[in-house]
Short mmCIF file of C-alpha atoms in Angstrom, two decimals:
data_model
loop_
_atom_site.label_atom_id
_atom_site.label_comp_id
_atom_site.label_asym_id
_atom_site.label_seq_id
_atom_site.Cartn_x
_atom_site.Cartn_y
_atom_site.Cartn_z
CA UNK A 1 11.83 -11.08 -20.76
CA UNK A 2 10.30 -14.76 -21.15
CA UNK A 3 7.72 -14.99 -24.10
CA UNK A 4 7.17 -18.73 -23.36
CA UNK A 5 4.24 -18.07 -21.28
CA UNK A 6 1.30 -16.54 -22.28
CA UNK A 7 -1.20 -14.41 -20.69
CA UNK A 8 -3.54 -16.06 -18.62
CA UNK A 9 -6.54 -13.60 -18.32
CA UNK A 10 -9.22 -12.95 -20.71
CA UNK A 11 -7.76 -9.89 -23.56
CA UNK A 12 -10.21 -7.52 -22.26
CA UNK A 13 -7.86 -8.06 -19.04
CA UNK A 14 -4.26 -8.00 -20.48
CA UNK A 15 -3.45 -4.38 -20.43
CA UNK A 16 -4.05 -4.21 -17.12
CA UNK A 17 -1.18 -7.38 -16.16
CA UNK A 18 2.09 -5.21 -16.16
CA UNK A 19 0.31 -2.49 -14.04
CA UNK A 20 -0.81 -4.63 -11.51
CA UNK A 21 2.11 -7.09 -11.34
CA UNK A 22 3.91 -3.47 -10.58
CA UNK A 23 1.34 -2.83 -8.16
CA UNK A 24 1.82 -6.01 -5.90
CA UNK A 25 5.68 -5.67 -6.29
CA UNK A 26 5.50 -2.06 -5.22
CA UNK A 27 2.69 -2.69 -2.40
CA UNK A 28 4.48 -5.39 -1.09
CA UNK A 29 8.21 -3.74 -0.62
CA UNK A 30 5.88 -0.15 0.83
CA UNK A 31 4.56 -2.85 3.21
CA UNK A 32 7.51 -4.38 4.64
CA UNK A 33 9.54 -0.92 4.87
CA UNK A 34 6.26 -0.21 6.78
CA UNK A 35 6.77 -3.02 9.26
CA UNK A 36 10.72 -1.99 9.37
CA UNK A 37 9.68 1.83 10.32
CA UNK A 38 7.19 0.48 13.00
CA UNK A 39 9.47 -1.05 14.58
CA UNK A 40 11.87 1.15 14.87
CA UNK A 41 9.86 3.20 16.03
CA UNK A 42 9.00 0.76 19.00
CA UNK A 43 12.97 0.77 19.41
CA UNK A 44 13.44 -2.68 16.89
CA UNK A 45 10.74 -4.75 18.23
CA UNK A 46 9.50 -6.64 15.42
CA UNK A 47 7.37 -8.44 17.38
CA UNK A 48 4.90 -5.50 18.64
CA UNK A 49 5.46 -3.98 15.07
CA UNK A 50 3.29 -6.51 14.02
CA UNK A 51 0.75 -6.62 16.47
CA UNK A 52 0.64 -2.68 15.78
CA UNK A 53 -0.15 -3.43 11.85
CA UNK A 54 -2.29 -6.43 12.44
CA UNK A 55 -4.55 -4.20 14.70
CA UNK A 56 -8.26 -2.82 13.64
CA UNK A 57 -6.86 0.22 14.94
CA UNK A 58 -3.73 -0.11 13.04
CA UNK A 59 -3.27 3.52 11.00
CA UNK A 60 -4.17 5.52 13.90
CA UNK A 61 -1.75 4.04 16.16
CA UNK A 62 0.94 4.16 13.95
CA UNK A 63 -0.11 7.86 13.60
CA UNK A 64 0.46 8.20 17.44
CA UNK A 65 3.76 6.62 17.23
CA UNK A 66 5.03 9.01 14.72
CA UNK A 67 4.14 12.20 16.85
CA UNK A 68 6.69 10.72 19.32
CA UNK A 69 9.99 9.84 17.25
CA UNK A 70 10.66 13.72 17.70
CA UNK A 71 9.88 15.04 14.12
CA UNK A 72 8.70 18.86 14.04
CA UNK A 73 7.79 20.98 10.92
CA UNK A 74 7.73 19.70 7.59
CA UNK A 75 9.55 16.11 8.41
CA UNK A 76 6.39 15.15 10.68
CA UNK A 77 4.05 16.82 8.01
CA UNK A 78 5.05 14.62 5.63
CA UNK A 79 5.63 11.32 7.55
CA UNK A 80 1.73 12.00 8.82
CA UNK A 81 0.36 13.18 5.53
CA UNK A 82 2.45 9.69 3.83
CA UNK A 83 0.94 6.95 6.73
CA UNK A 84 -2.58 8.70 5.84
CA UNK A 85 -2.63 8.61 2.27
CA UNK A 86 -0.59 4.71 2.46
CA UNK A 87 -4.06 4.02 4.16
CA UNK A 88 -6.09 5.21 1.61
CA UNK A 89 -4.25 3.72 -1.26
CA UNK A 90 -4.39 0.80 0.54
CA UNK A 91 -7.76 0.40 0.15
CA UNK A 92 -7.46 0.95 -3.33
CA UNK A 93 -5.40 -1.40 -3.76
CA UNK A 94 -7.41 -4.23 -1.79
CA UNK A 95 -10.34 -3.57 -4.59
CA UNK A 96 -8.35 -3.96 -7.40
CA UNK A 97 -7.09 -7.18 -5.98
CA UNK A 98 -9.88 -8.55 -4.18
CA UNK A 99 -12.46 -7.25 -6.27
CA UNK A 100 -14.23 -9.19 -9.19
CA UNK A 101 -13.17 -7.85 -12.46
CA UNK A 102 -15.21 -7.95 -15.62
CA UNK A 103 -15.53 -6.40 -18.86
CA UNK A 104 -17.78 -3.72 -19.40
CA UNK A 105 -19.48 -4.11 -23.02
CA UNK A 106 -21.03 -1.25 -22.80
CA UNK A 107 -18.51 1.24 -22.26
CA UNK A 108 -16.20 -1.19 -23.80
CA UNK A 109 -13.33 -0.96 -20.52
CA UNK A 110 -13.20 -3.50 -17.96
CA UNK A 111 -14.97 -3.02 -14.35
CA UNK A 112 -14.91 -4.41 -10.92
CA UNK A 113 -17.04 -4.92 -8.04
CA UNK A 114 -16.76 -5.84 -4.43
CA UNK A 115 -18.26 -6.09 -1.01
CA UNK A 116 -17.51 -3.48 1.91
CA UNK A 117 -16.49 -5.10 4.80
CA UNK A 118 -18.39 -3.49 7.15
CA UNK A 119 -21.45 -5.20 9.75
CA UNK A 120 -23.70 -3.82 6.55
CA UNK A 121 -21.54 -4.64 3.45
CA UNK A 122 -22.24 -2.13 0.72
CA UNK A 123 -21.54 -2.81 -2.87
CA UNK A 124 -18.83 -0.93 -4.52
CA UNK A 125 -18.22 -0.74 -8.56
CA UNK A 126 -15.18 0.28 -9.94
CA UNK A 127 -14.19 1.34 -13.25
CA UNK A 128 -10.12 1.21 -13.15
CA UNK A 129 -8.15 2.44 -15.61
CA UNK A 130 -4.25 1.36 -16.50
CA UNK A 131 -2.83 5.12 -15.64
CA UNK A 132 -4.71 5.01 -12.60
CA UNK A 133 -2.77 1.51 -11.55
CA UNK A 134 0.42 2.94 -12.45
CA UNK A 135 -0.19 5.81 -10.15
CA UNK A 136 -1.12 3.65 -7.49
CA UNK A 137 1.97 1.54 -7.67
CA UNK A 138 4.21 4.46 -8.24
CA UNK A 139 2.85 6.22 -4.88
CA UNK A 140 3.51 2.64 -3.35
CA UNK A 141 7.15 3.09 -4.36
CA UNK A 142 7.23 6.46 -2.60
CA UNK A 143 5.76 4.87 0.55
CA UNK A 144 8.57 2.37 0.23
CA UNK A 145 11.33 5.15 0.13
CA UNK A 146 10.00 7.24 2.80
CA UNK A 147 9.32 4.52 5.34
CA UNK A 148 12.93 3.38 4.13
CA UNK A 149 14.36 6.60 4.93
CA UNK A 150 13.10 6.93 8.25
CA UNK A 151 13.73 3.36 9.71
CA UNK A 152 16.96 4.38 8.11
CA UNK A 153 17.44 7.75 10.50
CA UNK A 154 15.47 6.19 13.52
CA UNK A 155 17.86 3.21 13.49
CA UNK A 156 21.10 5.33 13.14
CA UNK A 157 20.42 7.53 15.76
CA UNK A 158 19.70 5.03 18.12
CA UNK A 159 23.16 3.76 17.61
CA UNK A 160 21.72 0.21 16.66
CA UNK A 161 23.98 -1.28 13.35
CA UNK A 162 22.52 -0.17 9.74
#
């Protein structure tokens, strides 16, 4: 690893830089395996993949696709229960990037806080923690291996080249 460069962020920030550089890695690669299951799942149409994930509507109609690639039992279980929690970490994930971070003097840890994006934005305070990062960006790398695995099948078995 290359010491040349220092950190760029305040200290009370620098615990937190190999977590989230982990996190964005891990996010990203989830992501794109994402966009390589959706369309597979629209028969390799990249194209509509993306309008799928760029929709408001985006999670629940890549919940619909998934009840139709034939999965039963504890394959479609999982594939559901995975694209619902991807959602929710998502949104974790957009607060610790988009948010404004901090430090907390008081409690002597950093903090964050951020704007809803609803037609009434709310404000929302975090107080993240470095374990709680590395969680996040290890369930990321799940996401990635699932949604790997399954582009993987639906791709083989329609006979298109791996």
């Amino acid at each position: 690893m290359d010491h040349s460069e220092p950190n760029l962020v305040d200290e009370h920030f620098q615990p937190f830089v190999r977590p989230l550089g982990n996190l964005v890695i891990a996010f990203a690669l989830a992501e794109a395996e994402l966009l390589d299951l959706v369309s597979e799942m629209l028969g390799g149409d990249e194209i509509k993949a993306v309008a799928v994930l760029k929709s408001r509507d985006s999670k629940e109609r890549v919940l619909s696709l998934a009840q139709l690639i034939g999965l039963g039992g504890y394959d479609l279980e999982e594939l559901v229960s995975k694209i619902e929690s991807f959602w929710r970490d998502k949104e974790d994930r957009n607060r610790l990037i988009h948010d404004r971070w901090f430090p907390n003097l008081y409690e002597r840890r950093v903090a964050t806080r951020g704007l809803t994006r609803a037609k009434e934005p709310k404000e929302i305070f975090g107080t993240p923690t470095i374990e709680e990062v590395w969680s996040l960006a290890r369930r990321f790398q799940s996401y990635d291996d699932l949604f790997s695995h399954r582009a993987y099948v639906l791709r083989r078995d329609r006979g298109a080249t791996v």
